[in-house]
Tab-separated table of C-alpha atoms in Angstrom:
chain	number	residue	atom	x	y	z
A	247	MET	CA	-36.241	-2.428	-11.393
A	248	ASN	CA	-38.948	-3.515	-13.805
A	249	ILE	CA	-40.386	-7.055	-13.893
A	250	LYS	CA	-41.951	-8.258	-17.114
A	251	LYS	CA	-42.644	-11.437	-19.049
A	252	ALA	CA	-39.635	-12.522	-21.075
A	253	SER	CA	-39.726	-12.557	-24.858
A	254	ALA	CA	-37.593	-14.346	-27.446
A	255	GLU	CA	-35.647	-11.093	-27.930
A	256	ASP	CA	-34.478	-11.350	-24.305
A	257	LEU	CA	-33.016	-14.856	-24.689
A	258	THR	CA	-29.342	-13.906	-25.155
A	259	GLU	CA	-29.314	-11.850	-21.968
A	260	ILE	CA	-31.308	-14.506	-20.093
A	261	LEU	CA	-28.758	-17.164	-21.041
A	262	ALA	CA	-25.984	-14.885	-19.744
A	263	VAL	CA	-27.852	-14.413	-16.436
A	264	TYR	CA	-28.151	-18.175	-15.936
A	265	GLU	CA	-24.489	-18.732	-16.872
A	266	THR	CA	-23.465	-16.183	-14.230
A	267	ALA	CA	-25.764	-17.809	-11.665
A	268	ARG	CA	-24.337	-21.293	-12.356
A	269	ALA	CA	-20.801	-19.970	-11.895
A	270	PHE	CA	-21.784	-18.206	-8.647
A	271	MET	CA	-23.374	-21.364	-7.242
A	272	ALA	CA	-20.336	-23.475	-8.160
A	273	GLU	CA	-17.990	-20.954	-6.519
A	274	ASN	CA	-20.132	-20.852	-3.364
A	275	GLY	CA	-20.387	-24.523	-2.440
A	276	ASN	CA	-23.249	-25.552	-4.742
A	277	PRO	CA	-21.660	-27.010	-7.891
A	278	THR	CA	-24.299	-29.669	-8.609
A	279	GLN	CA	-27.717	-27.974	-8.466
A	280	TRP	CA	-27.574	-26.576	-11.997
A	281	ALA	CA	-24.717	-28.690	-13.346
A	282	GLY	CA	-24.703	-29.598	-17.014
A	283	GLY	CA	-26.074	-26.288	-18.246
A	284	TYR	CA	-29.431	-26.321	-16.485
A	285	PRO	CA	-31.754	-24.680	-17.320
A	286	SER	CA	-31.238	-25.489	-20.992
A	287	LYS	CA	-31.864	-23.024	-23.796
A	288	GLN	CA	-34.695	-25.301	-24.958
A	289	LEU	CA	-36.378	-25.229	-21.533
A	290	LEU	CA	-36.082	-21.449	-21.329
A	291	CYS	CA	-37.558	-21.101	-24.825
A	292	GLU	CA	-40.471	-23.298	-23.742
A	293	ASP	CA	-40.934	-21.157	-20.622
A	294	ILE	CA	-41.009	-18.031	-22.794
A	295	LYS	CA	-43.551	-19.550	-25.208
A	296	ARG	CA	-45.763	-20.553	-22.269
A	297	GLN	CA	-45.347	-16.998	-20.872
A	298	LYS	CA	-44.014	-18.326	-17.560
A	299	LEU	CA	-40.512	-16.813	-17.658
A	300	TYR	CA	-40.051	-13.335	-16.217
A	301	ILE	CA	-37.105	-10.980	-16.250
A	302	LEU	CA	-35.967	-8.114	-14.051
A	303	LYS	CA	-34.659	-5.192	-16.070
A	304	GLU	CA	-32.941	-2.003	-15.063
A	305	ASP	CA	-31.619	0.556	-17.535
A	306	GLU	CA	-32.308	-1.871	-20.422
A	307	VAL	CA	-30.105	-4.558	-18.801
A	308	THR	CA	-31.563	-7.904	-17.786
A	309	GLU	CA	-30.439	-8.328	-14.172
A	310	GLY	CA	-32.394	-11.472	-13.315
A	311	ALA	CA	-34.864	-14.122	-14.409
A	312	PHE	CA	-37.327	-16.528	-12.837
A	313	PHE	CA	-40.114	-18.957	-13.677
A	314	PHE	CA	-43.533	-18.245	-12.153
A	315	SER	CA	-46.687	-20.287	-12.655
A	316	GLU	CA	-49.928	-21.266	-11.019
A	317	GLY	CA	-49.836	-24.657	-9.308
A	318	PRO	CA	-50.339	-27.387	-8.730
A	319	ASP	CA	-46.816	-28.614	-9.345
A	320	PRO	CA	-46.483	-32.428	-9.366
A	321	THR	CA	-43.127	-32.128	-7.592
A	322	TYR	CA	-44.940	-30.754	-4.544
A	323	GLU	CA	-47.588	-33.477	-4.270
A	324	TYR	CA	-45.512	-35.402	-1.717
A	325	ILE	CA	-43.559	-33.689	1.024
A	326	LYS	CA	-41.606	-35.227	3.858
A	327	GLY	CA	-42.857	-32.627	6.305
A	328	ASN	CA	-45.898	-30.360	6.115
A	329	TRP	CA	-46.958	-27.487	3.916
A	330	LEU	CA	-48.325	-24.434	5.727
A	331	ASN	CA	-51.705	-25.062	4.071
A	332	GLU	CA	-53.321	-26.987	1.242
A	333	LEU	CA	-54.821	-23.941	-0.497
A	334	PRO	CA	-54.256	-23.237	-4.216
A	335	TYR	CA	-50.730	-21.942	-4.792
A	336	SER	CA	-48.270	-20.696	-7.380
A	337	VAL	CA	-44.645	-21.727	-7.775
A	338	ILE	CA	-41.385	-19.922	-8.338
A	339	HIS	CA	-38.532	-21.854	-9.972
A	340	ARG	CA	-35.178	-21.111	-11.607
A	341	VAL	CA	-34.418	-17.832	-9.829
A	342	ALA	CA	-31.187	-16.331	-11.163
A	343	SER	CA	-29.429	-12.990	-11.229
A	344	ARG	CA	-26.273	-11.380	-12.532
A	345	GLY	CA	-25.293	-10.805	-8.907
A	346	LYS	CA	-24.907	-7.055	-9.361
A	347	LYS	CA	-28.045	-5.955	-7.483
A	348	ARG	CA	-29.071	-6.813	-3.937
A	349	GLY	CA	-32.597	-7.653	-2.845
A	350	MET	CA	-33.677	-9.243	-6.116
A	351	LEU	CA	-35.427	-12.195	-4.464
A	352	LYS	CA	-37.521	-9.821	-2.355
A	353	LEU	CA	-38.595	-7.976	-5.510
A	354	ILE	CA	-39.545	-11.292	-7.120
A	355	VAL	CA	-41.462	-12.501	-4.066
A	356	ASP	CA	-43.319	-9.198	-3.669
A	357	PHE	CA	-44.267	-9.280	-7.362
A	358	CYS	CA	-45.483	-12.892	-7.159
A	359	LEU	CA	-47.435	-12.337	-3.925
A	360	GLU	CA	-49.433	-9.649	-5.727
A	361	VAL	CA	-50.565	-12.341	-8.167
A	362	CYS	CA	-51.045	-15.206	-5.685
A	363	ASN	CA	-50.958	-15.011	-1.893
A	364	ASN	CA	-49.683	-18.585	-1.464
A	365	ILE	CA	-46.332	-19.529	-3.021
A	366	LYS	CA	-44.114	-22.609	-2.917
A	367	ILE	CA	-40.461	-22.887	-3.910
A	368	ASP	CA	-37.586	-25.294	-3.345
A	369	THR	CA	-33.810	-25.273	-3.393
A	370	HIS	CA	-30.815	-27.574	-3.110
A	371	GLU	CA	-29.404	-28.350	0.334
A	372	ASP	CA	-26.040	-26.896	-0.751
A	373	ASN	CA	-27.593	-23.597	-1.870
A	374	ILE	CA	-27.060	-21.817	1.438
A	375	VAL	CA	-27.241	-18.368	-0.186
A	376	MET	CA	-30.737	-19.089	-1.516
A	377	GLN	CA	-31.882	-20.688	1.751
A	378	LYS	CA	-30.919	-17.550	3.680
A	379	ALA	CA	-32.538	-15.275	1.071
A	380	LEU	CA	-35.764	-17.304	1.148
A	381	GLU	CA	-36.003	-17.137	4.929
A	382	LYS	CA	-35.212	-13.409	4.859
A	383	SER	CA	-38.043	-12.993	2.311
A	384	GLY	CA	-40.585	-14.611	4.634
A	385	PHE	CA	-40.540	-18.199	3.384
A	386	VAL	CA	-40.931	-20.974	5.946
A	387	LYS	CA	-39.031	-24.252	5.570
A	388	CYS	CA	-41.698	-26.979	5.298
A	389	GLY	CA	-39.734	-30.156	4.615
A	390	THR	CA	-38.203	-32.150	1.789
A	391	ILE	CA	-39.617	-32.769	-1.672
A	392	TYR	CA	-38.270	-35.085	-4.360
A	393	LEU	CA	-37.676	-34.191	-7.987
A	394	GLU	CA	-38.728	-36.505	-10.789
A	395	ASN	CA	-35.195	-37.947	-10.846
A	396	GLY	CA	-35.329	-38.654	-7.093
A	397	GLU	CA	-33.065	-35.803	-5.969
A	398	GLU	CA	-34.050	-34.114	-2.724
A	399	ARG	CA	-34.821	-30.413	-2.376
A	400	ILE	CA	-35.675	-28.271	0.628
A	401	ALA	CA	-39.256	-27.037	0.259
A	402	TYR	CA	-40.478	-23.605	1.363
A	403	GLN	CA	-43.778	-21.786	1.399
A	404	VAL	CA	-44.897	-18.218	2.021
A	405	THR	CA	-48.400	-16.830	2.424
A	406	LYS	CA	-49.606	-13.254	2.409
């Protein structure tokens, strides 16, 4: 599996990956986290332009996508709980896959930890699949953060 920055030419496959991920979440008890077509095509195009969207490819097929950026992230300024540390960090958001390959989150985390040894991420309380995958990948549950719209998310952090 190869991880690389996404380009505009990858957009059609990226949109298909996110559509599959939304359907999977809805079928597995998490219908609201990415409801309404999140992430939008416009947001993904912005991520690509900013060179923050990455894809996982195997045999010329895009199997997954994720956002990765240096912090700070304003969403993580306040936490009901405690971060593992207050050191500089990077963030992972919008992790999605076609669901055909196992261990994709571990590949993403390993890739990101090579860039930054302190990473924060969050997920919806109904996203049990992601919560288990995060904990299996070494993330520690740190508390609750609040999105700009006030919605709660479970916050995690991992350090290398």
